[in-house]
Tab-separated table of N, CA, C and O in Angstrom:
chain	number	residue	atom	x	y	z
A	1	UNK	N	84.657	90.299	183.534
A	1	UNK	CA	83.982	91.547	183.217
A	1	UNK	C	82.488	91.305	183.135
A	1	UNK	O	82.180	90.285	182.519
A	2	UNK	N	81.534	92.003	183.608
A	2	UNK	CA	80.282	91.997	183.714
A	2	UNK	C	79.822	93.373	183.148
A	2	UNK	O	80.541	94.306	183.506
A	3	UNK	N	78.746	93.706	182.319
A	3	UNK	CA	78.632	94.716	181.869
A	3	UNK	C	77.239	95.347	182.810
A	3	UNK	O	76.130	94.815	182.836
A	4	UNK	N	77.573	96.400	183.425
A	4	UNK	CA	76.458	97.471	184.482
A	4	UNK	C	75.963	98.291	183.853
A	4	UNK	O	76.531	98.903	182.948
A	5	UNK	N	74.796	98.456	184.223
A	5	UNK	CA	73.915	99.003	184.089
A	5	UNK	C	72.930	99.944	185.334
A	5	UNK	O	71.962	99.372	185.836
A	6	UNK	N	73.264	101.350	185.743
A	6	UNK	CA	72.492	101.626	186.305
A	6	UNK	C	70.972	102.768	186.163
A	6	UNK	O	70.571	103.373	185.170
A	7	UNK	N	70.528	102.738	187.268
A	7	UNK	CA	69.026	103.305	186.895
A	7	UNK	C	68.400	103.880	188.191
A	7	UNK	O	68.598	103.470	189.335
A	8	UNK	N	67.740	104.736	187.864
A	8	UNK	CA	66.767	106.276	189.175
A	8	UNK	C	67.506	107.036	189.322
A	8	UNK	O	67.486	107.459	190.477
A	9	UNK	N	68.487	107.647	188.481
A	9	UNK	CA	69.148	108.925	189.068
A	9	UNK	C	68.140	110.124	188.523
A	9	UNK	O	67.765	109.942	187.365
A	10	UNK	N	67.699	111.180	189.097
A	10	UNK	CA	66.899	112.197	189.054
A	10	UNK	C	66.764	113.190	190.064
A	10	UNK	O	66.877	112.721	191.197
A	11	UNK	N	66.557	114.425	190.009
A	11	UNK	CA	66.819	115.616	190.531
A	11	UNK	C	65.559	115.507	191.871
A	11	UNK	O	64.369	115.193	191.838
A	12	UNK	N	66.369	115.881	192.867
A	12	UNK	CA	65.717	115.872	194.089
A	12	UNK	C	66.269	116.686	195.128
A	12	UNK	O	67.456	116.998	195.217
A	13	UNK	N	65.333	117.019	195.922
A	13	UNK	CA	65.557	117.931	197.007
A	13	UNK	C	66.035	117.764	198.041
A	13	UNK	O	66.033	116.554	198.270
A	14	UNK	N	66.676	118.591	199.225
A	14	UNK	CA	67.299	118.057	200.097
A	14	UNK	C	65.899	117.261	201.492
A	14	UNK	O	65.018	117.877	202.091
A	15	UNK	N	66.112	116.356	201.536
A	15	UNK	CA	65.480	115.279	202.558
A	15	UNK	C	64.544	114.835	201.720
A	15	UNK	O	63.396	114.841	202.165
A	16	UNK	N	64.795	114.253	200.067
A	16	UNK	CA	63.909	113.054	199.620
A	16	UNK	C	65.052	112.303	199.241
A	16	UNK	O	66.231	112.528	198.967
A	17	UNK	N	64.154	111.168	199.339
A	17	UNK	CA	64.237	109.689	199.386
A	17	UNK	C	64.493	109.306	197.614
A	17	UNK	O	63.813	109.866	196.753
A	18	UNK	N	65.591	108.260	197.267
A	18	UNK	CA	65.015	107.801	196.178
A	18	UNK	C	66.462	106.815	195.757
A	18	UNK	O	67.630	107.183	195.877
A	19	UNK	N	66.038	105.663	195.311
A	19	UNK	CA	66.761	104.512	194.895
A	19	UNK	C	67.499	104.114	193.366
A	19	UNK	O	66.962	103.995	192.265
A	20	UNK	N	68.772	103.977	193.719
A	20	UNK	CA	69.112	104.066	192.729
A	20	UNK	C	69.721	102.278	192.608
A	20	UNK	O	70.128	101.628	193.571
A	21	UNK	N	69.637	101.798	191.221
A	21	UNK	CA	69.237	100.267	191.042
A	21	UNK	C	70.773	99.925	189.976
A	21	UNK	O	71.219	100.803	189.237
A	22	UNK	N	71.244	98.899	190.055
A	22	UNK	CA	72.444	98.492	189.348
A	22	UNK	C	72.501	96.941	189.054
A	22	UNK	O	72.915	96.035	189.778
A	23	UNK	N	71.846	96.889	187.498
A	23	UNK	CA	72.046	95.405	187.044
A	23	UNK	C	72.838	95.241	186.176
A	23	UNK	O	73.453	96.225	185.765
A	24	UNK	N	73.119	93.756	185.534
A	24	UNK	CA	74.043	93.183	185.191
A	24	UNK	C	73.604	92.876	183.366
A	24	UNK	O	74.145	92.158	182.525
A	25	UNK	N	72.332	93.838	183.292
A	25	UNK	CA	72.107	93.910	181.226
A	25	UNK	C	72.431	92.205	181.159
A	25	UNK	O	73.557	91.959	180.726
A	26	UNK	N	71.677	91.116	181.494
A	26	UNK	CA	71.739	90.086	181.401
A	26	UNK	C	72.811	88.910	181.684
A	26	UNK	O	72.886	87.781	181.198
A	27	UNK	N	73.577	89.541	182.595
A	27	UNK	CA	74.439	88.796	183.220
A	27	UNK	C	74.001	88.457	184.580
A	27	UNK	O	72.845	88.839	184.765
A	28	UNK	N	74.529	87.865	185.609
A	28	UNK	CA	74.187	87.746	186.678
A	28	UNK	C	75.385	88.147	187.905
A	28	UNK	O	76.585	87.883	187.845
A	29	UNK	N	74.573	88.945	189.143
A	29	UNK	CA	75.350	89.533	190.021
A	29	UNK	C	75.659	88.741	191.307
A	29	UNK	O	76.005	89.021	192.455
A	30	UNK	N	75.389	87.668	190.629
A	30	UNK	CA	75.293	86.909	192.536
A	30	UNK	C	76.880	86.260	192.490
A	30	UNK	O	77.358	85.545	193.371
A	31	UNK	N	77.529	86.668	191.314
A	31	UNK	CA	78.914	86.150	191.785
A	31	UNK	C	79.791	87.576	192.329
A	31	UNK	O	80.604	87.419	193.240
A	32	UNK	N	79.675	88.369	191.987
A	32	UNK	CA	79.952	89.445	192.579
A	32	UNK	C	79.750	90.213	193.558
A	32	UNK	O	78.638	90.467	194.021
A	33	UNK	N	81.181	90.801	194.095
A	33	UNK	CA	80.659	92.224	195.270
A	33	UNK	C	80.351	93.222	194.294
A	33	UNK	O	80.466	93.222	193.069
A	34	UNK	N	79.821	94.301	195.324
A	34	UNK	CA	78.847	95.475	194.247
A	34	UNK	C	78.966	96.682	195.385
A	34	UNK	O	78.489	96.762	196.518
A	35	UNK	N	79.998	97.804	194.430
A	35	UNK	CA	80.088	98.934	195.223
A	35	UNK	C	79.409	99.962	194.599
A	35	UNK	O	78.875	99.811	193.500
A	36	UNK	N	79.389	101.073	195.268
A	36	UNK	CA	78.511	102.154	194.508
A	36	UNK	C	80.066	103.032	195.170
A	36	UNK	O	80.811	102.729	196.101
A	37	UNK	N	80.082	104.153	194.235
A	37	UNK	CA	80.713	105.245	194.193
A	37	UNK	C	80.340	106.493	193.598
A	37	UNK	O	79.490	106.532	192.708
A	38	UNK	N	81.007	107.677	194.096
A	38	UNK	CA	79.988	108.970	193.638
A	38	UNK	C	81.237	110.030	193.186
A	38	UNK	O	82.372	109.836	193.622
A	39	UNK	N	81.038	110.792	192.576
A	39	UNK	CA	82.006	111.757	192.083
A	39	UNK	C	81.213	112.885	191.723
A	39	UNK	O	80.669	113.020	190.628
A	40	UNK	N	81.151	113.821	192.825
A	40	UNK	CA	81.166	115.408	192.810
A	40	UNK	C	81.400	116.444	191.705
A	40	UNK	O	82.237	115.837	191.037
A	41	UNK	N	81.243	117.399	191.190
A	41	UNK	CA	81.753	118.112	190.282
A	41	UNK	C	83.039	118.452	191.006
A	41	UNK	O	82.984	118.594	192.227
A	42	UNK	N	84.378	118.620	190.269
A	42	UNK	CA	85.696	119.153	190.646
A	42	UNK	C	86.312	118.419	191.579
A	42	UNK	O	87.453	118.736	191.917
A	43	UNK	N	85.588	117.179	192.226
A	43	UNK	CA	86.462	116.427	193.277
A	43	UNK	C	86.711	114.596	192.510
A	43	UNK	O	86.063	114.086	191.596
A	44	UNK	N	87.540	114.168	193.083
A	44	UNK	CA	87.507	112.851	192.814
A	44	UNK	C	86.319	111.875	193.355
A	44	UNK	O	85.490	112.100	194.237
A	45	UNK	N	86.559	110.360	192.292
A	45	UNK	CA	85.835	109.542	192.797
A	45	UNK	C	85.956	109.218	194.014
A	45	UNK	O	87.002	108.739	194.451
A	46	UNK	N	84.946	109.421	194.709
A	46	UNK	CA	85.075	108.438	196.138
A	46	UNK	C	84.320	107.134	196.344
A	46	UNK	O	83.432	106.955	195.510
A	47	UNK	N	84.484	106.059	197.381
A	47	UNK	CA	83.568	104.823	198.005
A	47	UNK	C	82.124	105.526	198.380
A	47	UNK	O	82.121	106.705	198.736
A	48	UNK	N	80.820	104.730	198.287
A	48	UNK	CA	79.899	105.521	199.281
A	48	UNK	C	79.833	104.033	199.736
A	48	UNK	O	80.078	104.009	200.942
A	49	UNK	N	79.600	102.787	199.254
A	49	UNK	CA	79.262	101.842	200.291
A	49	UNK	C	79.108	100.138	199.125
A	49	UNK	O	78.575	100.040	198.020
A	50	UNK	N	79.709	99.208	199.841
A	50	UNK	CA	79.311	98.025	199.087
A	50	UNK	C	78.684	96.762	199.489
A	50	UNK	O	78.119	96.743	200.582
A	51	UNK	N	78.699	95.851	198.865
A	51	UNK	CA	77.724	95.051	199.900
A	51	UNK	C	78.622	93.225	199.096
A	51	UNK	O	78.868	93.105	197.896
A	52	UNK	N	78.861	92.314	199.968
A	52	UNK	CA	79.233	91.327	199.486
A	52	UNK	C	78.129	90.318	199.601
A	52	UNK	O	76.982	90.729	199.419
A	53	UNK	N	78.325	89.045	199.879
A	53	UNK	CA	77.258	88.118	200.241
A	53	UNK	C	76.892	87.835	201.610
A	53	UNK	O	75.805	87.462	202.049
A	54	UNK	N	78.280	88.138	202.382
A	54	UNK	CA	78.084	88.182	204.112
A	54	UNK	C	78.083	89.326	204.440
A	54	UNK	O	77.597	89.458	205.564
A	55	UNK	N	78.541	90.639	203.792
A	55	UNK	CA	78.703	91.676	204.261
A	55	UNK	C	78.529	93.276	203.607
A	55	UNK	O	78.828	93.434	202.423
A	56	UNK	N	78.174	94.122	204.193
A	56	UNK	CA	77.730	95.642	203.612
A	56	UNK	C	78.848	96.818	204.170
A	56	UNK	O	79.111	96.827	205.372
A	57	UNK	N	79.258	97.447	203.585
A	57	UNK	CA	80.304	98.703	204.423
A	57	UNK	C	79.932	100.001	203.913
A	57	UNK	O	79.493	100.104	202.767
A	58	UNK	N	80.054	100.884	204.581
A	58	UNK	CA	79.630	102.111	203.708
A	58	UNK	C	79.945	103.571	204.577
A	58	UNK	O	79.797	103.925	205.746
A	59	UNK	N	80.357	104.074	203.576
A	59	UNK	CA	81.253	105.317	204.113
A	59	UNK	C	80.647	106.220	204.886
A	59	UNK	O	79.615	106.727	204.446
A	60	UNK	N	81.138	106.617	206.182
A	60	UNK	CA	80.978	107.459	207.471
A	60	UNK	C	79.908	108.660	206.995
A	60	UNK	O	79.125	109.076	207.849
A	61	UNK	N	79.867	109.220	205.646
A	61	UNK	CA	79.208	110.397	205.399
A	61	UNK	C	77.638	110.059	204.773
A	61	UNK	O	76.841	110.995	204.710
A	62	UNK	N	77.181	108.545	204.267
A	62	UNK	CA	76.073	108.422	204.717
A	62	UNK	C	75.992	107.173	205.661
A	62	UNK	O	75.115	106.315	205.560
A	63	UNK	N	76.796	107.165	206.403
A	63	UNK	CA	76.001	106.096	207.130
A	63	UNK	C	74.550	106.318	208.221
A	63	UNK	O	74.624	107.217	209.059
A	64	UNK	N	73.835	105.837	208.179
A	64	UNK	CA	72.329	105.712	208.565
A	64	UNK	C	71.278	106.536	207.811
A	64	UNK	O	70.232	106.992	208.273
A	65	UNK	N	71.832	106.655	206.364
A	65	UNK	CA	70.956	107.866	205.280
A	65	UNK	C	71.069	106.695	204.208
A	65	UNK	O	70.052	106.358	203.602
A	66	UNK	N	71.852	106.293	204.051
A	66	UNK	CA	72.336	105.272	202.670
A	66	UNK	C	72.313	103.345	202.701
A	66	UNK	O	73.246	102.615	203.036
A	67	UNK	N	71.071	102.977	202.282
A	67	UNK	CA	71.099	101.237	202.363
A	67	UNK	C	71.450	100.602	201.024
A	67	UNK	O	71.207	101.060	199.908
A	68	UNK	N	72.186	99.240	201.398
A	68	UNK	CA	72.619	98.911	200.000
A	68	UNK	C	71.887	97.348	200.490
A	68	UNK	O	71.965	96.780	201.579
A	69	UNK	N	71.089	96.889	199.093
A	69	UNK	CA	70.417	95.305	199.132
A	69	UNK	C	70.674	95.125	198.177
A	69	UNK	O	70.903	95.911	197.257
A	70	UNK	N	70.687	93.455	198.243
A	70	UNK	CA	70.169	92.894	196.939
A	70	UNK	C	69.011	92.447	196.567
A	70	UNK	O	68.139	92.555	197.429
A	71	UNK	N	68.642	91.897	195.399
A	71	UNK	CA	67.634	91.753	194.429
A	71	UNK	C	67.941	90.386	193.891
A	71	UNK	O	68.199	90.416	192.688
A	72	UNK	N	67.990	89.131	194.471
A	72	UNK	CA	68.267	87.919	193.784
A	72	UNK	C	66.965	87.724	192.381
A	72	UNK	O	67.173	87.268	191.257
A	73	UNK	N	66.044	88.089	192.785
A	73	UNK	CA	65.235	87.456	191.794
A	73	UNK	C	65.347	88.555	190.570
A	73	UNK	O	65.299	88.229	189.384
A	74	UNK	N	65.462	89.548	190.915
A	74	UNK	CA	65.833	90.760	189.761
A	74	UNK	C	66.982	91.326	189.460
A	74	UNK	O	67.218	92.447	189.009
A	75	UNK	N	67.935	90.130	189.856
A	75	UNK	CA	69.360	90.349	189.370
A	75	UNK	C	69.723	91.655	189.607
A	75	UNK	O	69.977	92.274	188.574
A	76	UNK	N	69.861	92.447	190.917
A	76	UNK	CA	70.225	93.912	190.950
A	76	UNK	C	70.597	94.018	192.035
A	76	UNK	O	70.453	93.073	192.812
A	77	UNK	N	71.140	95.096	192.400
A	77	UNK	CA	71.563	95.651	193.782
A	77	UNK	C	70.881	97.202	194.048
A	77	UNK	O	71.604	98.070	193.559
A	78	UNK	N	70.020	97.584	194.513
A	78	UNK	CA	70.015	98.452	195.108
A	78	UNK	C	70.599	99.372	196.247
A	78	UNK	O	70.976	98.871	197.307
A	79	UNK	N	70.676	100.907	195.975
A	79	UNK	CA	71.386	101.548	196.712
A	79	UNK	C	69.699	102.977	197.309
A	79	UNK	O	69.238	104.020	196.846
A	80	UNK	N	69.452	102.200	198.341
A	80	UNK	CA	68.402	103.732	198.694
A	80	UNK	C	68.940	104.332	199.524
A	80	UNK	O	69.801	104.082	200.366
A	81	UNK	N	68.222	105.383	199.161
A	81	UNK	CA	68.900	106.860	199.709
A	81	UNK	C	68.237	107.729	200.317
A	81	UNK	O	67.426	108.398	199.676
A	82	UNK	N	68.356	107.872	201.261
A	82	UNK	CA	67.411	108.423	202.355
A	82	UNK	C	67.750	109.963	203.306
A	82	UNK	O	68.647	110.066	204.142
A	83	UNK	N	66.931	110.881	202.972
A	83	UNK	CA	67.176	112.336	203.744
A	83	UNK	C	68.581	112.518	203.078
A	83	UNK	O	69.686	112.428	203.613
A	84	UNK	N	68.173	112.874	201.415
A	84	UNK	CA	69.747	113.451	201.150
A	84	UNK	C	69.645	115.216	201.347
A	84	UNK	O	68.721	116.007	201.533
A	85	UNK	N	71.214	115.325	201.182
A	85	UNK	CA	71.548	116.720	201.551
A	85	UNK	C	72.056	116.723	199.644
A	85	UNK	O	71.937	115.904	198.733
A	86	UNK	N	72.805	118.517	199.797
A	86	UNK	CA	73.561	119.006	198.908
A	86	UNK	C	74.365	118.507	198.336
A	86	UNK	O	74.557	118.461	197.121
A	87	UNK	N	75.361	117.733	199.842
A	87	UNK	CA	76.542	117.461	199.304
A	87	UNK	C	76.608	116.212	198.255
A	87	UNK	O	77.337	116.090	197.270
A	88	UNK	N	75.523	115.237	198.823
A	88	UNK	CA	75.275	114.362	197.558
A	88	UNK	C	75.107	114.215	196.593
A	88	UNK	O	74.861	113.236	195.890
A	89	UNK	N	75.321	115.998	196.339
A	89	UNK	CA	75.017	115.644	194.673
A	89	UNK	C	76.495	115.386	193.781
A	89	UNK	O	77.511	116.061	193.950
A	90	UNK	N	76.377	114.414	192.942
A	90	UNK	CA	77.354	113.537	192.389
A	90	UNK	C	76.534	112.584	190.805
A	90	UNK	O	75.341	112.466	190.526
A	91	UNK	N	77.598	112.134	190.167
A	91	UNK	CA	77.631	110.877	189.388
A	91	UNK	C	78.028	109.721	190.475
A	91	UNK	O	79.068	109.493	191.092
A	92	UNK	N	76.293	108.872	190.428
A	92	UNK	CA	77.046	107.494	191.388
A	92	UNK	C	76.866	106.410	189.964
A	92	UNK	O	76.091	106.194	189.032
A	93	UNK	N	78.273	105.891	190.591
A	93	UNK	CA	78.159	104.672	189.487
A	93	UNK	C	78.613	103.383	190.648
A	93	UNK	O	79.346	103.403	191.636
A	94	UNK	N	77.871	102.391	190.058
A	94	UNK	CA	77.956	100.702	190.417
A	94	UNK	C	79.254	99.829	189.845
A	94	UNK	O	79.527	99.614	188.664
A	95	UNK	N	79.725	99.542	190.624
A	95	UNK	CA	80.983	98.368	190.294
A	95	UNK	C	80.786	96.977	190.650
A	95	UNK	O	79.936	96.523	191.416
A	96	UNK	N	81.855	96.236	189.868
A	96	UNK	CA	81.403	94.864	190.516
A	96	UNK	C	83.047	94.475	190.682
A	96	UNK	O	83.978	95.192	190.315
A	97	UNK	N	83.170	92.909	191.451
A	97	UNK	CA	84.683	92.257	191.099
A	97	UNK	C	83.961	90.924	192.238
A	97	UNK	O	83.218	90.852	193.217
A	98	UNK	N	84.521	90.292	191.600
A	98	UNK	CA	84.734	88.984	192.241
A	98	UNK	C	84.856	89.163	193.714
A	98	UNK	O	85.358	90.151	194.250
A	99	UNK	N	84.335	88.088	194.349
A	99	UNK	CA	84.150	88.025	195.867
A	99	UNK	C	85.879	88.515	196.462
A	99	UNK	O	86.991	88.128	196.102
A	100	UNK	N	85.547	89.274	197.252
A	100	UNK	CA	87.356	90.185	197.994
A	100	UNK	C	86.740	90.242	199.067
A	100	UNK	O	85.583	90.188	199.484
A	101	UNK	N	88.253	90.419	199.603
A	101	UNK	CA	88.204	91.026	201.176
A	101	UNK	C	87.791	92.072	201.361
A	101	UNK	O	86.763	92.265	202.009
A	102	UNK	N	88.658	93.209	200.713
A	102	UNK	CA	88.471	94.219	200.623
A	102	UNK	C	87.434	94.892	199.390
A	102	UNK	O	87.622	94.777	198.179
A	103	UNK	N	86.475	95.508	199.954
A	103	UNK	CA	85.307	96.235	199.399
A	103	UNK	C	84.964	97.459	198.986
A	103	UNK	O	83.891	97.861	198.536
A	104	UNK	N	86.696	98.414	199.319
A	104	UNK	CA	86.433	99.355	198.750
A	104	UNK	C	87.332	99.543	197.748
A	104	UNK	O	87.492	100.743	197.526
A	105	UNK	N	88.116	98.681	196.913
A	105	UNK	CA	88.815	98.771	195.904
A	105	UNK	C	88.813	97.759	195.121
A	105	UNK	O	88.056	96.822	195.376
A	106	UNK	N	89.697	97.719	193.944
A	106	UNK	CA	89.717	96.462	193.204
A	106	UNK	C	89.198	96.516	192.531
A	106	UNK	O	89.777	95.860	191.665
A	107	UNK	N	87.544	97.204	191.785
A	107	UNK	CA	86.553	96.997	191.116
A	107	UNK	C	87.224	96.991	189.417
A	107	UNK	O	88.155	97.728	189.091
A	108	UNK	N	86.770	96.342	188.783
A	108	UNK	CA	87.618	95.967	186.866
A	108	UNK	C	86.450	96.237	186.420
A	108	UNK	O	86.790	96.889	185.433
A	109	UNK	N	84.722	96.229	186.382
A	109	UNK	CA	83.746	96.543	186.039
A	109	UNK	C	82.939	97.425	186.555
A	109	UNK	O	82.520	97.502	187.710
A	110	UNK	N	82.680	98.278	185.390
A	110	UNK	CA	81.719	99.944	186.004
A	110	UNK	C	80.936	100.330	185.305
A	110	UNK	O	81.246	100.440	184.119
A	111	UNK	N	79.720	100.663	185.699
A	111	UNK	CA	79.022	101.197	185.110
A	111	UNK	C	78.728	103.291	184.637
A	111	UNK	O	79.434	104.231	185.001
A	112	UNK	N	78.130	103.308	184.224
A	112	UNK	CA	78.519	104.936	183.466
A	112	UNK	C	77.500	105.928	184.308
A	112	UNK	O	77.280	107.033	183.813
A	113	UNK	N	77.082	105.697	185.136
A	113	UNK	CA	76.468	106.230	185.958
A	113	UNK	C	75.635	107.445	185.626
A	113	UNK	O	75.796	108.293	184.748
A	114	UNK	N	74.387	107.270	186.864
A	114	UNK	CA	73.487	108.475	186.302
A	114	UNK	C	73.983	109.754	187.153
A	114	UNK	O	74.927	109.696	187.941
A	115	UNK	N	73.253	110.877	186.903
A	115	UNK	CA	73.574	111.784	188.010
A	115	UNK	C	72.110	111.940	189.136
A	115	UNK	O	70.942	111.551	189.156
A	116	UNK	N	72.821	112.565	189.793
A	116	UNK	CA	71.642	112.764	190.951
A	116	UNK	C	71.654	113.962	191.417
A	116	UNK	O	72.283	113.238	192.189
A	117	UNK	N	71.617	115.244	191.833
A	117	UNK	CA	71.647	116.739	191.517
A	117	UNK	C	70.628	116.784	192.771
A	117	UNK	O	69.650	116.037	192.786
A	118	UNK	N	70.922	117.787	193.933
A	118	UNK	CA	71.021	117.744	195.383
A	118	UNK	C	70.093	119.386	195.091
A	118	UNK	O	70.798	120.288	194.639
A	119	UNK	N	68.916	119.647	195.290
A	119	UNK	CA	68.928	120.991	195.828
A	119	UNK	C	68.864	121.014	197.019
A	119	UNK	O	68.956	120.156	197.898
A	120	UNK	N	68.658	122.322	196.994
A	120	UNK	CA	68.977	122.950	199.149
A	120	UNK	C	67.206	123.426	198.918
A	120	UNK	O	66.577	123.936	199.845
């Protein structure tokens, strides 16, 4: 268990830019994969995208709008977000789990996520 922490969720318009950051409150993330997920008002959680040490995946609805890096020296993962729309607006929260195959499930650690609120 690693305890998350995320940060930049704030109200923005449709086609701005803005990064949202997920650390480890003094733990360290470099043993972990690190997914981000988003949950809509009235719909379930979904994947938006994760990133391992060899590898990044990220779901069809932002792909080429949504980058996920890391931050070795600042212990974080960033998720920027680029030309959002409406539909993005959601609670994204950061997960972690031990190095997997699979990257869009599995996660045992989560963070409480900010919101991010989409106008048109």
């Amino acid at each position: 268990q690693v305890n998350l922490v995320e940060s930049g969720g704030r109200v923005v318009q449709a086609g701005d830019s803005l990064t949202l950051t997920c650390d480890a409150n003094g733990d360290t993330l470099r043993r972990y994969s690190i997914g981000w997920f988003r949950q809509a008002p009235g719909k379930d959680r979904e994947f938006v995208a994760a990133i391992s040490w060899i590898t990044t995946v990220d779901e069809d609805s932002v792909k080429g709008r949504f980058t996920l890096s890391r931050d070795n020296d600042k212990n974080a993962v960033h998720l920027q977000m680029n030309n959002v729309i409406p539909e993005d607006t959601a609670i994204y929260s950061c997960a972690a789990q031990p190095a997997s195959s699979d990257l869009r499930s599995g996660y045992g650690s989560w963070g409480q996520g900010p919101q991010v609120p989409v106008s048109s």
